[in-house]
Amino acid sequence: VTDEPPAPSAAERAIARARQVMRQSTLREILALAARPGVISFAVGLPATSLFPAEGLARAAAELLAIDRRALQYGIPYPPLKGQIVELMRLRGVTCRPEQVFLTTGSQQGMDLLVRLLLVPGGRVMLESTVYDGMPMAIKRLEPEILAVPTDLDHGIDVDAVERHLRAGPAPAFLYLITDGHNPLGVSLGEAQRRRLALLARQHRMPILEDDAYGFLYYGEPGESPAPPLRAHEDEWVYYLGSFSKILAPGLRTGWIVAPEALLPTLAALKHGADLDTPSFGQRMISSYLGTGELPGHLARLRAEYRERRDALLAALEGRLAGAVRWNRPLAGMFVWVELPERIDTAELVRTAIEDEKVAFSPGAAFAVQGSRHADHCLRLAFAHLTPAEIAEGVERLARVIERALG
Amino acid sequence: VTDEPPAPSAAERAIARARQVMRQSTLREILALAARPGVISFAVGLPATSLFPAEGLARAAAELLAIDRRALQYGIPYPPLKGQIVELMRLRGVTCRPEQVFLTTGSQQGMDLLVRLLLVPGGRVMLESTVYDGMPMAIKRLEPEILAVPTDLDHGIDVDAVERHLRAGPAPAFLYLITDGHNPLGVSLGEAQRRRLALLARQHRMPILEDDAYGFLYYGEPGESPAPPLRAHEDEWVYYLGSFSKILAPGLRTGWIVAPEALLPTLAALKHGADLDTPSFGQRMISSYLGTGELPGHLARLRAEYRERRDALLAALEGRLAGAVRWNRPLAGMFVWVELPERIDTAELVRTAIEDEKVAFSPGAAFAVQGSRHADHCLRLAFAHLTPAEIAEGVERLARVIERALG
């Protein structure tokens, strides 16, 4: 009598495949270590909890529940919020209409829905070689072919490389990028890059998914105004991803897409299958808060505080690590990218850093497409959630770790 | 000079395909008509807005924002809420551990994530021939082969047919069903069906996705206790979908899956790609509300009120339509299914009903798998959001429409 196991069922085969395709990087393990008490962690890209406008949002929630229980009901995307988003977009230099605004359960869902719309299994996608890991997570189950284009902390995406790819063969399903305050590179694109990218999208009828999570967190000099996003140059082939997570609060999970109106019914059908509704309560809380007119003051405060934190980080790096490592000076966002000598593996270094000095960061490998090794000697520092004093102490610890590693 | 249009780009081809695959039924159009002022609408499965525990939730929100701003931050699934869900499951007769509880952005996301886990493009799925449309919406972009099994308003799913399918060939990726208060059929499964289905799932290593959105809304006689869900009989091959939408409020978009612990890391990776986090704010508000101990009283009130509404609907049907149409007496949930004579097309009837009598319902075709015509003469009445007086008046209007249609 043989006791052979039965052939795996369809479900067992699918689960085994999903497990393999979706296996997490070691980042998750590092984040767990980084959460230990006493560790100063530059590892996670969090906005500052202490700067959430909690009083304003609490007032909005209380008023809402007192006057209109529909905030707790299923609901269509809340029309007043769409109008308010059109106004926000105007602040970013973008003209759009409420009919082009699609509300999402956070910006990650915006990515996921656009992926469902644009990418077929095994299709092709263009990504920067160093990329926010939310996009690889959104596409990996479709096992796409990835066209990686070079990018760096000085200038961002290499537009010549994009153009070469597009000339060499059919355009991929889309190009994803972050125009301002790039996660993880910290870089913002120059005006000429923006114009060229918008034009390439149109010429090749290839959507660019423009992630603008950080555009409102701009640290230019007074009087300077930031370059507008790609969407300001191209309204048909640039799909804009917006988010309240960094300017209000991520716990409400509310974001938006600005896309051609003709796509919205299909996006709505895809969203119906994904999660039915964006939470009414969050939509109405945000709308009510925006209605108080407090957002511009809140944004000014965020910019001032985060700028101070960025400056504290840059000063500490300059004071402790000048010459030994390389970094940039972000004009927007929450991240500084640091390049160490190539012989240092930051995925190993971070374990030592947590163990020996109680300081954490994200290793560059976490943001390298397709397991590429090009960023193994780099690391990302997230500064928005730390006070200047914590930042100074954190860099002090980090410097000791790096100095020892450099011998 | 020819002016041929260029060949469509990858994005254009994908969009055209998505548009075709995801095209909505006419239900959406009917729902828009049904929302006209003055229409008594049985069309949408809404819980009663007036019965939301708004004061309790408002208190929970205020306390939360006053004491812990982390409710607004990104966050891991909130551990206290998982523990509270284990207690809720115990009320339903199910034993599980917090390590088996996976939080979702509403129950529809639970379906979507399990579909991502279990179903490959073009795979096979077993569905009841009359089915909640959220599941077809979640699978249609994968264009699966659907094995339809008969079901009806008297006994629900035909377990013999399930067994015949499973004996005839390899098991599909999963079977989806609603055990109690079926949407749209109103039926609850008998104890023997539950046991047989649980056993078939195990024997054929085919997950059953058990949607228990309505199980807490049970209208049995005092002293009777409802039969426990399938998950009580089978903890490895039944994946349970739970929801706060019908027992607290849908606007918070919080649901859960109870699944084997070994699946949770892969579900977490799939969720990361889909929407990163379940809204922290909703999770903590619900946890805080559950912590007050008010839920059992709230559930008792919901059951009493909804039972009264169900009884008002059954009495009105009996008074006005006995003999002309057929319906059942749901023991749980929010729906009554009505069968008209076969020559009546309810998708046409609903337009007349709205136009002539200002009453709306969902035509049966909206719930028929794969465009089957078997339910064209049926309709679904959702009663939870209407008062007994509105229900009586609505059935009066409906009866006039049906009488005229029957000539």
JSON list of C-alpha atoms in Angstrom, two decimals, chain A residues 26 30 94 100 102 108 155-156 188 204 216 238-240 242 270 290-291 305 307 322 324 336 340 345 378 394:
[
{"chain": "A", "resi": 26, "resn": "THR", "atom": "CA", "xyz": [13.62, 41.18, 4.70]},
{"chain": "A", "resi": 30, "resn": "ILE", "atom": "CA", "xyz": [13.98, 44.88, 9.97]},
{"chain": "A", "resi": 94, "resn": "VAL", "atom": "CA", "xyz": [-3.06, 71.82, -11.82]},
{"chain": "A", "resi": 100, "resn": "GLN", "atom": "CA", "xyz": [-11.91, 63.83, -13.32]},
{"chain": "A", "resi": 102, "resn": "PHE", "atom": "CA", "xyz": [-11.78, 59.60, -8.38]},
{"chain": "A", "resi": 108, "resn": "GLN", "atom": "CA", "xyz": [-1.96, 52.75, -2.58]},
{"chain": "A", "resi": 155, "resn": "HIS", "atom": "CA", "xyz": [18.62, 64.45, -10.89]},
{"chain": "A", "resi": 156, "resn": "GLY", "atom": "CA", "xyz": [16.07, 61.68, -10.58]},
{"chain": "A", "resi": 188, "resn": "SER", "atom": "CA", "xyz": [12.53, 66.53, -7.23]},
{"chain": "A", "resi": 204, "resn": "HIS", "atom": "CA", "xyz": [3.71, 57.14, -27.08]},
{"chain": "A", "resi": 216, "resn": "PHE", "atom": "CA", "xyz": [2.60, 69.82, -0.72]},
{"chain": "A", "resi": 238, "resn": "VAL", "atom": "CA", "xyz": [-0.69, 61.66, -16.97]},
{"chain": "A", "resi": 239, "resn": "TYR", "atom": "CA", "xyz": [-2.79, 60.05, -14.24]},
{"chain": "A", "resi": 240, "resn": "TYR", "atom": "CA", "xyz": [-2.19, 61.87, -10.97]},
{"chain": "A", "resi": 242, "resn": "GLY", "atom": "CA", "xyz": [-2.99, 62.36, -4.63]},
{"chain": "A", "resi": 270, "resn": "LEU", "atom": "CA", "xyz": [-12.88, 47.94, -10.48]},
{"chain": "A", "resi": 290, "resn": "LEU", "atom": "CA", "xyz": [-11.17, 71.39, 4.75]},
{"chain": "A", "resi": 291, "resn": "GLY", "atom": "CA", "xyz": [-14.35, 73.45, 5.02]},
{"chain": "A", "resi": 305, "resn": "GLU", "atom": "CA", "xyz": [8.45, 71.91, 11.08]},
{"chain": "A", "resi": 307, "resn": "ARG", "atom": "CA", "xyz": [11.99, 71.87, 7.00]},
{"chain": "A", "resi": 322, "resn": "ALA", "atom": "CA", "xyz": [31.05, 64.62, 5.57]},
{"chain": "A", "resi": 324, "resn": "ALA", "atom": "CA", "xyz": [32.69, 59.45, 4.36]},
{"chain": "A", "resi": 336, "resn": "VAL", "atom": "CA", "xyz": [17.23, 61.77, 2.55]},
{"chain": "A", "resi": 340, "resn": "LEU", "atom": "CA", "xyz": [28.04, 54.70, 1.42]},
{"chain": "A", "resi": 345, "resn": "ASP", "atom": "CA", "xyz": [26.10, 46.23, 2.58]},
{"chain": "A", "resi": 378, "resn": "CYS", "atom": "CA", "xyz": [22.73, 52.95, 0.10]},
{"chain": "A", "resi": 394, "resn": "GLY", "atom": "CA", "xyz": [20.22, 59.34, 15.73]}
]
